[in-house]
Amino acid sequence: MMKRVMLGNEAIARGAFEAGCSVAAAYPGTPSTEILQNLSKYPEVYSEWSVNEKVAAEVAIGASMAGVRSMAAMKHFGMNVASDAVFPSVYIGATGGLVYICADDPGMNSSGTEADSRHFAPHMKMPMLEPADSQECKDFTKLAFELSEQFDTPFMVRTTTRINHGSGVVTMEDRQEVPVKPYQRDIMKNTNIPALARNKHKAVEERLVRLRAYSNTTELNREEMFSTDIGVICNGISYQYAKEVFGENASYLKIGFSYPMPDEKIRSFAAKVKKVYVLEELDPFMEDYVRQLGIECTGKEVLPLYLEYSADIIRKAFGLPTITSAYHLDTEAPVRPASFCAGCPHRGIYHEISKYNGKIVAAGDIGCYALNINPPFSVTHTQICMGASITAGHGFERAERKADRGLKIFSFIGDSTFFHSGITGLVNAVYNGAKMSVFILDNSTTGMTGHQDNPVTGVTLMKDVTTAVDIRTLVIGCGVKPENIRTVDPYDLKATAAVVKEAYEATELFVVIVKQPCALLKQVIAARKGKHCKVNADKCRSCKVCITKTACPALMISDGKVSIAQEDCNGCTICQQICPFDAIEKVEG
Amino acid sequence: MTEIKAIAIVGVGGQGTVLTSDILIEGLVDLGYDVKKTEQHGLSQRGGSVNCLLKYGEKVYAPLIANGEADIVVAFEKIEAIRWLRLLKKDGTMIINNHEILPIPVKMGKAAYPHDAIEQVSSVVEHTYAINASAEAEKLGTIRVASIILLGALVKLAGLEHYDWPSLIRKKVPAKFVEANLKAYELGLKSVN
């Protein structure tokens, strides 16, 4: 059998492939993005970028009803969005195996909250598996499809960033094609109309009893017996840290099937060891259950409830000797805050917007453009969740009418985020007479997660050419008056300044489509090849305004002299337009 | 083979730390080791400081490297060597690319850049190897192959040169850059003689 090193996300995709999964959907979100990216390489599986996670879950549910194995993948915020669909799917069950992958982000590497999505499992009454490395990512995902059909329920596979973005050796197997299940209209099963669904809750509870019995027998929950002085109950990456820290000085109950929890296995394990430790990142999900069983244990009173764990954190918590740094320098390396890339189109719009700082409230959203929060732009006031720039901006504007502080509300949302959750907010703003200005930053890609296609690009995840959705037409369709819509190129600062002024002075709902593709897109790099800016040393007075106003990474400084890194610069000319001494020139190669 | 080795590859987003570590672990698996690696995706790629942490040996649990645990730290940029110095174990090896990428706050005049980073690190770490990887890479036609020069140095200092790395590199890099990358690998091997 072939062995390969795989990212956890690649292994999840491989597991779905091997299990015979036929339909898969997701919206990109770190740390789950690479699951669908990898799955789309297998032509046997239909894979799509859905416009949001609720849509992705519904696509998977529909495919399961039709009788094929299907999957939806998301990060923890995505499960919040998808939950409206995922809850009823648990009552409906799974004709074709139905699996949801949910990736949490302890340590908040790329997320604004550190939610523990395991709580969704008891809330939804949905069984849950937790892999601890890449091999288990593949094996557990594969098994989840089988169990889903066996127990007629969707399964959740819950991971964390270190699992999704960790790599390890994976043994591959062949794909098993699963025959499509027969379909017939079955409203008892496939609808949740109250009169019909009432009996289903009881069935769901009875199913949980059967699932707990499975949890008590499956090898996914396994004992590893060594010294019985300490017994460690652990899951996911915490299992790896536990093994590294305690080695053979402890025994382990590794929990891979974490909802319903295996009560009998826990009781029997606890009876064999002198004391019980529970190791899990974030909330005391397992620990609370162990205590409910009346078993004394040590967990969150010594271990943190926040951020990710490490072997070192566990050593410290249990008073074990830690390794310390061997070398130290007093010099600190200056930080590298994430910033707009060289040639980034967001630089132009936020440069012009920043001139209104103090007079506006900038309601932000989720995407690369959020980096405007740093100097020299310092624009954003609020950021909540996907789509909230428009809706919370509308709420702020309503309150501002009462407060009357003379603040204008500007909302900022990217193209992909607009499709994800912005459209409903814009319709709401039209319907309720909002008077703010909305900037839709169309860089023709989903940028922050690494260039995924979306409805604006006209290309699908499987690289099929499709209808590109036109944002201006869509905005008109939402009800915004055509005379209140502008489209502007943010590389043209004069035109951008004029449109921002109009947006500031507008007395009705006003929409600006800021259109220029991401500078890092392959086709943009190819199209702009040879376009650069360079500094005319005779004219440059080293005032450094180009650097302090743009913070462009292509601008270099050495011995007080400014130059432009030709390999990074794409000739966007924003620095040229800002230079007060006309010392930057455009070069066409 | 029971001993676990820990290697940290650190640098600035866009320098090729992920590709380099991908090549390294594929070779290590081929050599029969258990390997685990962890790295960052998403936000941290936008010009931020990045790290790929990997461990190999007979049986590896978690790839995270604690302070004082790394056998080798490879810094693709000078000050990243200072930033990640804490990971290096006593008598460990530090490989530093003699290359500067100024952070935005430095360019804006809000922070100082320690240009003597290599001297500072080598004053405390006996086994420090400074390599002009970026400058040599530019001579080969593209600064991007600096990562493979550093891989060559790493392979040599980790005692892994008995493996056929050139064949693996040939497989992993874009076709039009194969020759430059193979030359880069040879340069890297020789750079730490």
Tab-separated table of N, CA, C and O in Angstrom, chain A residues 13 23 94 99 102 127 164 200 231 289 303 305 332 384 458 508 512 518:
chain	number	residue	atom	x	y	z
A	13	ALA	N	-9.580	14.781	2.726
A	13	ALA	CA	-10.048	14.669	1.336
A	13	ALA	C	-9.837	13.247	0.815
A	13	ALA	O	-10.709	12.666	0.174
A	23	VAL	N	-20.388	13.820	-3.678
A	23	VAL	CA	-20.699	15.249	-3.718
A	23	VAL	C	-20.103	15.911	-2.478
A	23	VAL	O	-20.303	15.433	-1.358
A	94	ALA	N	-29.440	10.096	7.306
A	94	ALA	CA	-28.571	10.030	6.136
A	94	ALA	C	-28.943	8.821	5.290
A	94	ALA	O	-28.790	7.692	5.724
A	99	VAL	N	-21.432	13.587	5.988
A	99	VAL	CA	-20.375	13.945	6.942
A	99	VAL	C	-20.122	15.449	6.889
A	99	VAL	O	-19.986	16.030	5.816
A	102	CYS	N	-15.733	19.929	10.691
A	102	CYS	CA	-15.736	21.226	11.363
A	102	CYS	C	-14.362	21.463	11.993
A	102	CYS	O	-13.933	20.714	12.869
A	127	PRO	N	-23.531	12.557	16.342
A	127	PRO	CA	-22.285	11.919	16.763
A	127	PRO	C	-21.056	12.625	16.197
A	127	PRO	O	-21.122	13.251	15.138
A	164	ASN	N	-5.410	19.988	11.128
A	164	ASN	CA	-5.658	20.352	9.729
A	164	ASN	C	-4.361	20.738	9.010
A	164	ASN	O	-4.157	20.388	7.855
A	200	LYS	N	-39.939	12.100	15.482
A	200	LYS	CA	-38.525	11.883	15.154
A	200	LYS	C	-37.615	12.177	16.336
A	200	LYS	O	-36.566	11.556	16.480
A	231	GLY	N	-3.727	8.100	34.839
A	231	GLY	CA	-4.522	7.738	33.669
A	231	GLY	C	-4.935	9.015	32.958
A	231	GLY	O	-5.562	9.889	33.548
A	289	TYR	N	-17.991	15.677	31.510
A	289	TYR	CA	-18.667	14.392	31.408
A	289	TYR	C	-18.081	13.396	32.413
A	289	TYR	O	-18.818	12.656	33.082
A	303	LEU	N	-4.970	23.516	33.882
A	303	LEU	CA	-4.708	23.765	32.455
A	303	LEU	C	-5.568	24.925	31.938
A	303	LEU	O	-6.688	25.110	32.390
A	305	LEU	N	-8.047	27.394	29.699
A	305	LEU	CA	-9.285	27.257	28.919
A	305	LEU	C	-9.149	27.926	27.554
A	305	LEU	O	-10.078	27.897	26.756
A	332	GLU	N	15.690	42.422	20.328
A	332	GLU	CA	14.425	41.842	19.892
A	332	GLU	C	14.248	42.079	18.399
A	332	GLU	O	14.543	43.157	17.900
A	384	ILE	N	-17.311	42.160	12.863
A	384	ILE	CA	-18.086	41.213	13.667
A	384	ILE	C	-18.038	39.819	13.032
A	384	ILE	O	-17.474	38.893	13.613
A	458	GLY	N	-16.359	33.520	-12.549
A	458	GLY	CA	-16.798	32.787	-13.729
A	458	GLY	C	-16.097	31.446	-13.896
A	458	GLY	O	-16.142	30.856	-14.974
A	508	GLU	N	-28.678	59.309	0.311
A	508	GLU	CA	-29.418	58.044	0.217
A	508	GLU	C	-28.412	56.903	0.244
A	508	GLU	O	-27.206	57.128	0.179
A	512	VAL	N	-20.539	51.823	-3.859
A	512	VAL	CA	-19.366	51.981	-4.711
A	512	VAL	C	-18.751	50.607	-4.936
A	512	VAL	O	-18.429	49.892	-3.984
A	518	CYS	N	-6.939	41.213	-7.494
A	518	CYS	CA	-5.823	40.959	-6.574
A	518	CYS	C	-4.510	40.889	-7.354
A	518	CYS	O	-4.419	40.197	-8.371
